[in-house]
Coordinates of C-alpha atoms in Angstrom, one line a residue:
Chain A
X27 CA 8.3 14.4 40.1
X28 CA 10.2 11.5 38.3
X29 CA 10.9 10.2 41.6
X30 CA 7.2 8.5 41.7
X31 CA 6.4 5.4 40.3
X32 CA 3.3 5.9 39.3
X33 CA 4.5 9.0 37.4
X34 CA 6.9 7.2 35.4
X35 CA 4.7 4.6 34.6
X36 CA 2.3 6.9 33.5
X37 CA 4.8 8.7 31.2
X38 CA 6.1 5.5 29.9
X39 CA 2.9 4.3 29.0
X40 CA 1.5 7.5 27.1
X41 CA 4.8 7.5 25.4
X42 CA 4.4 3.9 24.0
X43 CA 0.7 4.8 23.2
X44 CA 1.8 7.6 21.1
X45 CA 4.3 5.7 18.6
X46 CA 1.9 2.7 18.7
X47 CA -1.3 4.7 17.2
X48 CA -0.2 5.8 13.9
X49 CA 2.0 2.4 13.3
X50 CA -1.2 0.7 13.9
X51 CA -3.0 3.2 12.1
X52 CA -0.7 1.6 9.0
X53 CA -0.8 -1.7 10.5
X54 CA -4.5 -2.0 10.5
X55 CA -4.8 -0.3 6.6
X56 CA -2.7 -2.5 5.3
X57 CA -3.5 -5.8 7.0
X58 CA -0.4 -6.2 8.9
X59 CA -1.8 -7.5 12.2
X60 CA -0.6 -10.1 12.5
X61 CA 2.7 -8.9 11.5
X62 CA 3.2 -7.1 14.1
X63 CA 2.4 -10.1 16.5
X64 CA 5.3 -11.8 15.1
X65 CA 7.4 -9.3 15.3
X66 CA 6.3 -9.2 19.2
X67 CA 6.4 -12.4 19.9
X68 CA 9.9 -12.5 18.3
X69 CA 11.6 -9.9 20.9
X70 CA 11.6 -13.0 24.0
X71 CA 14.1 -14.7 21.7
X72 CA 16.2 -11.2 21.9
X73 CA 15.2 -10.8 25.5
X74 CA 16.5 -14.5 26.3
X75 CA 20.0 -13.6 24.1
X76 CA 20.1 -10.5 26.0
X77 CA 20.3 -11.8 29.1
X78 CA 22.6 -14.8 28.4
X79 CA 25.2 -12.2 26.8
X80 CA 24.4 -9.5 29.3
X81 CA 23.7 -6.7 27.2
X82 CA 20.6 -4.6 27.3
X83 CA 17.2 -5.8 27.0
X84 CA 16.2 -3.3 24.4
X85 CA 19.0 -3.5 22.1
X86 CA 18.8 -7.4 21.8
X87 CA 14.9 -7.3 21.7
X88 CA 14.8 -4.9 18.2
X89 CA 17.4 -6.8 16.9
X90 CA 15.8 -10.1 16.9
X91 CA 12.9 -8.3 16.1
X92 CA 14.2 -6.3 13.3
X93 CA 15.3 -9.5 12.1
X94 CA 11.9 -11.5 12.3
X95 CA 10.2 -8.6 10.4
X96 CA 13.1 -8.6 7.8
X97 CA 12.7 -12.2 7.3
X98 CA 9.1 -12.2 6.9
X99 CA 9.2 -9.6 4.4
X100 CA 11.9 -11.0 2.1
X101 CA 10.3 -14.5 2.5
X102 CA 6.7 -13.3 2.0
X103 CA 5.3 -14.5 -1.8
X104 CA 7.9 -17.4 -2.5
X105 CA 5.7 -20.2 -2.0
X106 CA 3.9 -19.6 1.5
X107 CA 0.8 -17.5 2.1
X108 CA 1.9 -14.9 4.4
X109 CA -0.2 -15.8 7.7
X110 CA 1.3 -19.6 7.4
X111 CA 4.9 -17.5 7.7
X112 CA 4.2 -16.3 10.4
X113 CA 2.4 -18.6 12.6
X114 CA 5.8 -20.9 11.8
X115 CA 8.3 -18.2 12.3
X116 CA 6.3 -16.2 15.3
X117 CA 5.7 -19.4 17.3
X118 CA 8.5 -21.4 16.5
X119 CA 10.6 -18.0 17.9
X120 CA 8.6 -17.6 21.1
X121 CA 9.0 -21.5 21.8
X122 CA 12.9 -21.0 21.1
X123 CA 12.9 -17.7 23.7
X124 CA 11.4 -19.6 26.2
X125 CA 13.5 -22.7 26.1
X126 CA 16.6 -20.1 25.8
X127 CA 15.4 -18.6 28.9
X128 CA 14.8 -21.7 30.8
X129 CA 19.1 -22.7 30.5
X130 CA 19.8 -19.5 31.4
X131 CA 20.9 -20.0 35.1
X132 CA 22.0 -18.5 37.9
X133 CA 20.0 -15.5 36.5
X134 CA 16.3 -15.3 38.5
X135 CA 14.6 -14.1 35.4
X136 CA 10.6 -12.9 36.2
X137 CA 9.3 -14.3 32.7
X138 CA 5.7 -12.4 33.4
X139 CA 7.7 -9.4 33.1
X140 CA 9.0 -9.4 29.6
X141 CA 5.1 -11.3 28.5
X142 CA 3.0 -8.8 30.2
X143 CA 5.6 -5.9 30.9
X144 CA 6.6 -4.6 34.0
X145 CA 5.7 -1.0 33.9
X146 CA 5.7 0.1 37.2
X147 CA 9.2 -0.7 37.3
X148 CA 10.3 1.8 34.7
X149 CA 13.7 3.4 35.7
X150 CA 14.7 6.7 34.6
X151 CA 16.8 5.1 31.8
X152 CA 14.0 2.9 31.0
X153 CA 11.9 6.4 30.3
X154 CA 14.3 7.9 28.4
X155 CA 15.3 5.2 26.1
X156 CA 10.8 5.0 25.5
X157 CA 10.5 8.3 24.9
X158 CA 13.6 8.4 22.7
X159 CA 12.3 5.2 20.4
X160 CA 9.0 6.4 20.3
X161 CA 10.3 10.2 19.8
X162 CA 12.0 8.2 16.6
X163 CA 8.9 6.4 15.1
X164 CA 6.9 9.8 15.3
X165 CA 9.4 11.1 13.6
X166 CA 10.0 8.9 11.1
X167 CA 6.0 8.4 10.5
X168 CA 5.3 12.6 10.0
X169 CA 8.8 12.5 7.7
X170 CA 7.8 9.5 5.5
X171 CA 4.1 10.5 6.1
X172 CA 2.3 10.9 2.6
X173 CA 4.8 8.4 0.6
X174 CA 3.7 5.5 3.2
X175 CA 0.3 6.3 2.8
X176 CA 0.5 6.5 -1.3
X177 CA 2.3 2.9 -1.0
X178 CA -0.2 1.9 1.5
X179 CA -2.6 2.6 -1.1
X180 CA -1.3 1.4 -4.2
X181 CA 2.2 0.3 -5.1
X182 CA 1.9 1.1 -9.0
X183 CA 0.6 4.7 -8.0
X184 CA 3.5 5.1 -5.6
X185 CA 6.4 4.1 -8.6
X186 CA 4.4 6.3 -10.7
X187 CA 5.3 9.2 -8.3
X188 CA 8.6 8.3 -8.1
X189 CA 8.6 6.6 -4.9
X190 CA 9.8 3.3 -3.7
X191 CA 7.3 1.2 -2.2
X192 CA 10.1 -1.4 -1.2
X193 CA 11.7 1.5 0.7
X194 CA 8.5 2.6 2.5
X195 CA 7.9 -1.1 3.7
X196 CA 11.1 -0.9 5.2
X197 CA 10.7 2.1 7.1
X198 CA 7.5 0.8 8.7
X199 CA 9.4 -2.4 9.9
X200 CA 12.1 -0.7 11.2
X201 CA 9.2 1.2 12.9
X202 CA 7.5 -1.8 13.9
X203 CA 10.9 -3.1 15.6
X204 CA 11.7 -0.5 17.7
X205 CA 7.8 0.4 18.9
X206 CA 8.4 -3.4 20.2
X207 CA 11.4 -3.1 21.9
X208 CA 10.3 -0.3 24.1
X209 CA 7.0 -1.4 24.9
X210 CA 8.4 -4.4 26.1
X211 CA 8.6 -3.3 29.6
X212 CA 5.7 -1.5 29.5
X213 CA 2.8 -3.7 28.1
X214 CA 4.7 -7.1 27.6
X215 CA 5.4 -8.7 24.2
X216 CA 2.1 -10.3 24.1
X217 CA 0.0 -7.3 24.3
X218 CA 2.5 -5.3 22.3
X219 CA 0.1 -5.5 19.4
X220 CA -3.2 -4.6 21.1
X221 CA -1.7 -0.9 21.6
X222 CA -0.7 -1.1 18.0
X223 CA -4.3 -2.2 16.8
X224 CA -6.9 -1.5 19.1
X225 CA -6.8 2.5 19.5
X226 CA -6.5 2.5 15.3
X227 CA -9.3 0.0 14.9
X228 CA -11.6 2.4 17.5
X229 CA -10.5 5.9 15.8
X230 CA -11.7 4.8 12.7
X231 CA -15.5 5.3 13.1
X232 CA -14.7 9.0 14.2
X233 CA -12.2 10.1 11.1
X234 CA -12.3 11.5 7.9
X235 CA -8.7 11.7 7.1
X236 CA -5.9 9.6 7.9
X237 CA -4.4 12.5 9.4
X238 CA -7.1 12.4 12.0
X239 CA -7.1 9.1 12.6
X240 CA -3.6 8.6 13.6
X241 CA -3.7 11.7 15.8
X242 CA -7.6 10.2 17.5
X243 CA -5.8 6.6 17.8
X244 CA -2.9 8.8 19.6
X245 CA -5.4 10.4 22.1
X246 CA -6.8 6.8 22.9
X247 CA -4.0 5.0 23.3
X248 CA -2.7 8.0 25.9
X249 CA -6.1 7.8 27.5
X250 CA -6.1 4.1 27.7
X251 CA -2.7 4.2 29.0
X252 CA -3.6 6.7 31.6
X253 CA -6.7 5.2 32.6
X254 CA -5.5 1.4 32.6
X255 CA -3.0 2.6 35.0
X256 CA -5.3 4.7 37.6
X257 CA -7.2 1.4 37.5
X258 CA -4.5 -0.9 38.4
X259 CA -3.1 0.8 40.9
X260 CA -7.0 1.2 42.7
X261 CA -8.1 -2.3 41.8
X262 CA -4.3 -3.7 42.3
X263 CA -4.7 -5.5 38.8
X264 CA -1.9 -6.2 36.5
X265 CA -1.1 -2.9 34.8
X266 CA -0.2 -4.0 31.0
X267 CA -3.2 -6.2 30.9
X268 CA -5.8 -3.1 32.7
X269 CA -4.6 -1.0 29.7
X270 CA -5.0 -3.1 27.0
X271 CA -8.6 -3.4 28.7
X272 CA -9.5 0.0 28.9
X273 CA -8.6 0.6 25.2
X274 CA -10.7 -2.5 24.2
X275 CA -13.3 -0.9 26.1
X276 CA -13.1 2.4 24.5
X277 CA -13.4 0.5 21.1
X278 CA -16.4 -1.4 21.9
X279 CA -18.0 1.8 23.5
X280 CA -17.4 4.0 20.3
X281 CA -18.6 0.8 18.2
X282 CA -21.8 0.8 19.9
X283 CA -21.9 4.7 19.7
X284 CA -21.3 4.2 15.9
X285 CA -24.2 1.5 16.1
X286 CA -26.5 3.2 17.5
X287 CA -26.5 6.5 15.6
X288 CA -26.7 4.8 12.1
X289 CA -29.8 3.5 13.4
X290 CA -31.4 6.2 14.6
X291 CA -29.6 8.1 11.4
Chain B
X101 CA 11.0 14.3 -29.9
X102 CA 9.2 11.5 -28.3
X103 CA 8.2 11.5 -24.2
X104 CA 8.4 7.8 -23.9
X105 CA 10.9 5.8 -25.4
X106 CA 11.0 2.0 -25.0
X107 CA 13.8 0.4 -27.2
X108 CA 14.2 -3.3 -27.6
X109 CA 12.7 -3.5 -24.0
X110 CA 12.8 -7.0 -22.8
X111 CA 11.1 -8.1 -19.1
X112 CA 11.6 -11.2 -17.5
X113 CA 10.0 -12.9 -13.7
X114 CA 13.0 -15.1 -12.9
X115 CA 13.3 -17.7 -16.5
X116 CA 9.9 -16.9 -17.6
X117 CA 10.3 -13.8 -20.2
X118 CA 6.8 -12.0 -20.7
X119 CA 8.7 -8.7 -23.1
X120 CA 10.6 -9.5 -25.5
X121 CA 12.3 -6.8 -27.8
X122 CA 9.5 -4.4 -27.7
X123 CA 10.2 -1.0 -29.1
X124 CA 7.5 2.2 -28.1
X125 CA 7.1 5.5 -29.0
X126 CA 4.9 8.1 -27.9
X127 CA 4.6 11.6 -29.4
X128 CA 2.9 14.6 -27.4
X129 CA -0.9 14.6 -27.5
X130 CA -1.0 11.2 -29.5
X131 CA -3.9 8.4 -28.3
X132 CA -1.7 5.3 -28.6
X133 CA -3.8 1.9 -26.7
X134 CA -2.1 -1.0 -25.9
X135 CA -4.4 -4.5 -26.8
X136 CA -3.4 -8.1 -26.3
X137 CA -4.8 -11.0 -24.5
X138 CA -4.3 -12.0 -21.0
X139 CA -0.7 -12.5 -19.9
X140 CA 0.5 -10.9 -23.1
X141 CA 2.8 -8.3 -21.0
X142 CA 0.5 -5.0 -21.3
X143 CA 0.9 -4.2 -18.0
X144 CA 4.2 -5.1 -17.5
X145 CA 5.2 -3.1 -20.0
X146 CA 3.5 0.0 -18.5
X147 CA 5.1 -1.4 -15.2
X148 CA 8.4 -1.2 -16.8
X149 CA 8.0 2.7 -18.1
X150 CA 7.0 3.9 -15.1
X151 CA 9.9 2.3 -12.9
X152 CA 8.1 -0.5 -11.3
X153 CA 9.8 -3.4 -12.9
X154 CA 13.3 -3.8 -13.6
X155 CA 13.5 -4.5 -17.2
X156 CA 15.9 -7.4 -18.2
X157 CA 17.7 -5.7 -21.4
X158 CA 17.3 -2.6 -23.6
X159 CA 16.5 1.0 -22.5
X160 CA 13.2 2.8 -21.6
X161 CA 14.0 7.1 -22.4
X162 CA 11.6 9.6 -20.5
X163 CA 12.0 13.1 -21.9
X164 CA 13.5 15.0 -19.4
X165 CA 11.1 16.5 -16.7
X166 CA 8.5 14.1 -18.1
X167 CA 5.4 14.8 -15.5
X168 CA 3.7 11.3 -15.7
X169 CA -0.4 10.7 -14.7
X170 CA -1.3 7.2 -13.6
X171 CA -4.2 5.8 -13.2
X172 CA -4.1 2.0 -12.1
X173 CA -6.0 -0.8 -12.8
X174 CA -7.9 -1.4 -9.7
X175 CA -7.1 0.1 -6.6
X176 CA -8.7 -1.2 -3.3
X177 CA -8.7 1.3 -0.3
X178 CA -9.3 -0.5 3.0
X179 CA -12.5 -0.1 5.0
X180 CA -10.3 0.8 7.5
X181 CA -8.5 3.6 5.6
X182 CA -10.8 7.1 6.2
X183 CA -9.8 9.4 3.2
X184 CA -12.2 12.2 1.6
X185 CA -11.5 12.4 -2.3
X186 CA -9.9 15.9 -1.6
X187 CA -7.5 14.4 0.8
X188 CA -6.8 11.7 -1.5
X189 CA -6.3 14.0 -4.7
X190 CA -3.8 15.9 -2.4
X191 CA -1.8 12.7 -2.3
X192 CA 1.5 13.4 -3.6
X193 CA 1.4 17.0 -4.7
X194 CA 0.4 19.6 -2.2
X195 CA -2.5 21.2 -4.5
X196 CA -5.3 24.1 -3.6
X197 CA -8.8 22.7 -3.3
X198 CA -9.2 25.1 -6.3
X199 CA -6.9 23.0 -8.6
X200 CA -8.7 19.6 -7.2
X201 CA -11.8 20.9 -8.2
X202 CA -11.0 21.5 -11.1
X203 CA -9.4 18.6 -12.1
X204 CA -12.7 16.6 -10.8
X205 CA -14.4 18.8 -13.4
X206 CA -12.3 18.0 -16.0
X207 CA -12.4 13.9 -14.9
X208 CA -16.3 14.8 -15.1
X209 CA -17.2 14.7 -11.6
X210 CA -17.3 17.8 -9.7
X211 CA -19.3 17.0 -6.8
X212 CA -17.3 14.8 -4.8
X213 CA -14.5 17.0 -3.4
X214 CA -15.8 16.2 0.6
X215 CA -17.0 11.8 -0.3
X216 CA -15.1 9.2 1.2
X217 CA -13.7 7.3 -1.3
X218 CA -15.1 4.1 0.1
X219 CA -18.5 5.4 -0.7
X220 CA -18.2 6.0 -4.2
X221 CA -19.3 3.8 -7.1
X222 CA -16.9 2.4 -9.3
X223 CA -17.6 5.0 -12.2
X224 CA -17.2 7.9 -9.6
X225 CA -14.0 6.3 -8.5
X226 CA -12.5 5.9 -11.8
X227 CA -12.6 8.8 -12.5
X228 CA -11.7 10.7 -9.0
X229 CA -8.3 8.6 -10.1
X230 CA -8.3 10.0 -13.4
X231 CA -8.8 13.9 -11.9
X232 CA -6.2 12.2 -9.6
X233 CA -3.4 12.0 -12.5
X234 CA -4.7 15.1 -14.4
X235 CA -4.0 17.2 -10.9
X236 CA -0.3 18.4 -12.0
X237 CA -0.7 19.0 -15.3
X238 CA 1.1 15.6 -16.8
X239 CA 2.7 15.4 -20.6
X240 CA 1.4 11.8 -20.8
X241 CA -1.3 10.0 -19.1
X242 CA -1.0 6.3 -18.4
X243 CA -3.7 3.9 -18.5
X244 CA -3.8 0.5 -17.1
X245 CA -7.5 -1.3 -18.1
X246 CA -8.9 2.0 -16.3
X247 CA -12.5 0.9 -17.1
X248 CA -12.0 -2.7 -15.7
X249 CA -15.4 -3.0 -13.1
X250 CA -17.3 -0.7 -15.0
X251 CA -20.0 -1.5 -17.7
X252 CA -20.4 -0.6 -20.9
X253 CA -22.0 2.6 -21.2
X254 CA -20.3 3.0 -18.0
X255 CA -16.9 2.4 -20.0
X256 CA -17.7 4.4 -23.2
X257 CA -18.3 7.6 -21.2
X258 CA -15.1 7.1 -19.4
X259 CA -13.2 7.0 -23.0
X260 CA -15.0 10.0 -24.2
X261 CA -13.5 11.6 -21.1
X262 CA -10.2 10.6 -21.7
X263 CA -10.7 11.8 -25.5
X264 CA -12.0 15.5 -24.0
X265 CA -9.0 15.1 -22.0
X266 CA -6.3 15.3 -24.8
X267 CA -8.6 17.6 -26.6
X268 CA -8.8 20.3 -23.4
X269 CA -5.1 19.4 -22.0
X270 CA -3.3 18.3 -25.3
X271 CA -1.5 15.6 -22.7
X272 CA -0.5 12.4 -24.7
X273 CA -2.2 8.7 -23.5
X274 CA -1.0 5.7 -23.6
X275 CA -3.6 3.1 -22.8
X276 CA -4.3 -0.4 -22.1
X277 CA -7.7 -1.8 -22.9
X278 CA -9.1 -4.8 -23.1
X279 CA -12.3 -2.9 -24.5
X280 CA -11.5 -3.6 -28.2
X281 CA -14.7 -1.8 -30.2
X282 CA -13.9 1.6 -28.0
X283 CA -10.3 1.4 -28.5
X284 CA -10.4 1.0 -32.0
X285 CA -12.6 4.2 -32.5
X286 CA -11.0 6.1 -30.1
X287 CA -7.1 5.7 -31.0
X288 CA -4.7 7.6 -33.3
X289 CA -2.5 4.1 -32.7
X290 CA -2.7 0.5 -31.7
X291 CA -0.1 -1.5 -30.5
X292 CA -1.6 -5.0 -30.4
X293 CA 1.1 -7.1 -28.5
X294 CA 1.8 -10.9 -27.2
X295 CA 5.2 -11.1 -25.7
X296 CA 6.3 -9.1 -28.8
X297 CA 4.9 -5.8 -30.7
X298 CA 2.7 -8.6 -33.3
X299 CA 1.7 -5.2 -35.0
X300 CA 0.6 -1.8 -34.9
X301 CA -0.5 1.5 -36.6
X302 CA -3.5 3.4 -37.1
X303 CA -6.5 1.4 -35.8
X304 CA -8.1 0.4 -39.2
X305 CA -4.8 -1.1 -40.5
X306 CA -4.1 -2.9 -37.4
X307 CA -7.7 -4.2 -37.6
X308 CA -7.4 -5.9 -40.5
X309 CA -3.3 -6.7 -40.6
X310 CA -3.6 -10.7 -40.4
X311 CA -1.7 -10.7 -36.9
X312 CA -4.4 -9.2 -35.0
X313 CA -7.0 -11.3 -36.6
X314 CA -4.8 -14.0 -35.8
X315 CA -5.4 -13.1 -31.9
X316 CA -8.8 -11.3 -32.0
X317 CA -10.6 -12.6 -34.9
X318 CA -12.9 -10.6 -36.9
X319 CA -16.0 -8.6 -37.3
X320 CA -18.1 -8.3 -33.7
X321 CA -16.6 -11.6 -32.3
X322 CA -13.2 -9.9 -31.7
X323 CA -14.1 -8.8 -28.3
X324 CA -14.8 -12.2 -27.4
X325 CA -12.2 -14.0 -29.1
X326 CA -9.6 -12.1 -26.6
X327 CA -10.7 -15.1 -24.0
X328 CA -9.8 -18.0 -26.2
X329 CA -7.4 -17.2 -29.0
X330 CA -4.6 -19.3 -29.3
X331 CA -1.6 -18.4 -27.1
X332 CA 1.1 -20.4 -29.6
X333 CA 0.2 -18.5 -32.7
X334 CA 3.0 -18.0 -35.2
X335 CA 3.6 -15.1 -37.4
X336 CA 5.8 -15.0 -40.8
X337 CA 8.0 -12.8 -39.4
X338 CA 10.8 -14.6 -37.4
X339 CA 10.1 -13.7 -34.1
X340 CA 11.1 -15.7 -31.6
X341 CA 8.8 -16.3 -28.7
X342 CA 7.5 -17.7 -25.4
X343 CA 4.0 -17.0 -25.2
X344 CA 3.7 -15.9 -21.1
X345 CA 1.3 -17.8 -18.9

C-alpha cells in the first residue's frame, strides 16, 4: 500500500496536519503568528547547511530552527518590539539560506522543493521520520496540555500554581521547531505556517473548549490535507500550495456560515 | 505560626531596586491590604511570594503545604481562545462541576457555569477568577488590584465578597488595593508601602500615622492624592531609599 505515491503523500500530509492544529491552536491564542513564520523561514538556512555538510535535511532544518525560535525568545523585550525581531532575524535568515544555497555547487538543488515542499516525493523514511516528529508534538501538547494553556492565559496565574511559564514557552518552541522540520517536505517552509494558523483560526467559530478546538483544527487540517492533494493530482496543481488553499477555503466557508447565522440569529 | 513569611525581602529589575528590606506576615484568617502609589512595589512584592520573581536578598517562608488562591490583576483571554467558565475553573485542579458550582456561589455568581468567558462583564469575570482561587480550598487568598476595571459600587460589592469569604472559609487575604476608603474599612491590617514598609497596623492607626498622610493626604482627598504625592518623600526613620519609577 506504501508503495503508492499518492498514498504516502496523503499520509504525510494528514500527519503534518495533525501536529500543526493544536500548535497553531497555541500559536493563534497567544499571538505567535508570526513566530512561527520565522521560525519557518529560518529552516532554508538549515536546509542550505545541510546540504553543504551532507547530513540530513531534517536534522539541520530544526536545528537552525530551534535556534531562531531560541533566539527570538531570549532577545524578545530588551529593547525591540517583538515583530521588528523578527522581520530582521526571519528575513535576514532566509536571504542568508538562499545565498548559502546558491555557492553550494556541484549539488543540483530544486529550491521550489524545500519553499513549497515536495510531497509527492515522500520516501518511506521521509514518512516515518513525519509521523515520528509529529507523533512527538502530540505527545508533548496532551502531556504539557493544561500547564500551557494556564501560561497561555496568564503567567502570574501559572507561578501561582506552581508552574513555570518560562518552561512552557520552551516546550512550545521546541514544538514549533520540529512541526517545521518535518513539514518541510511536505508543504514548504513558506506555507509551513498556514497549516499551523489557518485550521485553528477556522475551528474557532465551532468550539467551546480548547479541547475541541485543537481536536476540530486536527480534522481540518487532515481534511485539507486530504482534499488539497485529490485536487492536485486531478487539476495537476502544485500539491503544498492546493492544500494550503483548501484549508483557506474551509475557513472562509465556516466564516460565512458563522456570518450568516448570527444574522439570521 | 504564620502562612506567609517575607523577611528583609529585597527585589531588584537589573540596578533599579523596587523592595527594599520588607518584612511580612500573615496569620490564618487575617485581612491584611497592601496600599502604596504607583510603582511603589505592591505587586512585586505579591510577585515575589508567590514565586514569580526572583527576589534579590532575604527569605520569603510559606508554611508547609500552604494551598495559595490567586487572583490577578487583569487577565485578557484572546478572542481566539474558546473556554466556558467551567472549563476554565477546571484549569489546574481536576474539580467536579459540583465543587465549581459551588465555588461560583460562594464568588457570588452561580449562573455562569456553561458562559464563555469572553462574554462576561468585567464584574462577572472578577469574580469567576475569584470562585477560580476559592476552587481548592486555599489557606490564603491573594489579591492583586482585583477590582481594577470595575466601578465603584461595582468594587464595594466585590470587597464585601471577599469579606463573606473569610467569614464562610476562614482563608486569610492578602490584598492589594488602590481603593483606599474600602480598604480602610474592610482590613484587620494595612501595610502602606513605597520601596519600603513606610508603615502599618490596624487601619485607623495607619490612617492617621504621619507616613501615610505623607503619601495619601487626608480626609476624602486621600484617594486622589495616590496620583500625585510626592515620590522622594523622606521619613524620620533612617531608611534608605530609591523611590521606583
Amino acid at each position: 500500500m506504501l508503495d503508492d505515491f499518492m498514498i504516502r503523500a496523503t499520509l504525510a500530509g494528514v500527519g503534518v496536519a495533525c501536529a500543526a492544529a493544536p500548535l497553531g491552536c497555541f500559536v493563534v491564542w497567544r499571538r505567535m503568528a508570526y513566530f512561527g513564520d520565522a521560525t519557518a523561514h529560518a529552516a532554508i538556512l538549515g536546509v542550505a547547511l545541510s546540504l553543504a555538510l551532507q547530513m540530513s535535511i531534517f536534522a539541520g532544518a530544526m536545528a537552525v530552527a530551534l535556534v531562531m525560535a531560541l533566539a527570538v525568545t531570549h532577545l524578545a523585550g530588551r529593547g525591540y518590539a517583538m515583530d521588528t525581531l523578527l522581520g530582521v532575524l526571519a528575513h535576514s535568515a532566509l536571504a542568508f539560506g538562499l545565498v548559502a544555497v546558491s555557492f553550494l555547487s556541484g549539488i543540483r538543488i530544486d529550491l521550489m522543493a524545500y519553499l513549497f515542499g515536495d510531497i509527492l516525493a515522500v520516501s518511506r523514511l521521509d514518512l516515518m521520520v513525519i509521523w515520528g516528529g509529529a507523533a512527538l508534538v502530540v505527545a508533548l501538547i496532551v502531556w504539557r496540555w493544561s500547564a500551557l494553556l494556564t501560561s497561555t492565559l496568564s503567567e502570574e496565574l501559572a507561578y501561582a500554581s506552581g508552574l513555570d511559564p518560562r518552561r512552557e514557552q520552551l516546550i512550545l518552541t521546541v514544538s514549533l521547531a520540529i512541526t517545521v522540520a518535518v513539514a518541510i517536505k511536505v508543504v514548504g517552509v513558506l506555507l509551513i505556517a498556514a497549516m499551523l494558523i489557518i485550521p485553528a483560526a477556522a475551528a474557532r467559530g465551532l468550539a467551546r473548549t480548547p479541547e475541541a478546538m485543537a481536536v476540530i483544527a486536527a480534522m481540518i487540517g487532515a481534511f485539507a490535507a486530504i482534499a488539497g492533494l485529490r485536487a492536485a493530482y486531478l487539476f495537476d496543481t502544485p500539491a503544498g500550495p492546493s492544500i494550503v488553499c483548501v484549508a483557506a477555503i474551509v475557513f472562509a466557508a465556516l466564516n460565512l456560515i458563522g456570518w450568516r447565522s448570527q444574522r439570521r440569529a | 505560626m504564620s502562612l506567609i513569611n517575607v523577611k528583609n525581602l529585597s527585589v531588584a529589575y537589573g540596578a533599579n531596586t523596587v523592595l527594599h528590606n520588607v518584612d511580612l506576615h500573615l496569620q490564618p484568617g487575617e485581612i491584611v491590604t497592601i496600599v502604596g502609589p504607583n510603582g511603589s512595589g505592591k505587586t512585586s512584592l505579591l510577585r515575589a511570594i508567590i514565586g514569580a520573581t526572583k527576589p534579590a536578598s532575604g527569605e520569603i517562608t510559606l508554611k508547609r503545604g500552604l494551598k495559595i488562591g490567586y487572583v490577578p490583576q487583569r487577565l485578557h483571554i484572546d478572542q481566539t481562545l474558546p473556554i466556558t467558565v467551567e472549563r476554565f475553573m477546571r484549569l489546574t485542579d481536576p474539580v467536579s462541576q459540583a465543587n465549581c458550582q459551588a465555588a461560583l456561589e460562594t464568588a457570588g455568581v452561580p449562573d455562569l457555569l456553561k458562559r464563555q468567558m469572553s462574554l462576561l462583564s468585567g464584574g462577572q469575570f472578577q469574580r469567576v477568577l475569584l470562585a477560580r482561587a476559592l476552587i481548592n480550598g486555599p489557606d490564603v487568598l491573594l489579591l492583586d488590584e482585583a477590582t481594577q476595571g470595575l466601578d465603584q459600587p461595582g468594587s464595594a460589592a466585590f470587597y464585601r465578597q471577599i469579606e463573606a469569604v473569610r467569614r464562610d472559609t476562614g482563608c486569610a487575604i492578602l490584598m492589594i488595593s488602590h481603593e483606599l476608603h474600602v480598604v480602610m474599612s474592610a482590613s484587620d491590617r494595612v501595610i502602606c508601602l513605597n520601596g519600603h514598609v513606610c508603615c502599618e497596623g490596624a487601619p485607623a492607626v495607619v490612617a492617621s500615622a504621619p507616613e501615610y498622610r505623607a503619601l495619601f493626604g487626608t480626609g476624602t482627598g486621600g484617594a486622589l492624592a495616590l496620583y500625585r504625592h510626592d515620590h522622594d518623600h523622606d521619613h524620620d526613620h533612617a531608611h534608605h531609599h530609591e523611590a521606583a519609577e
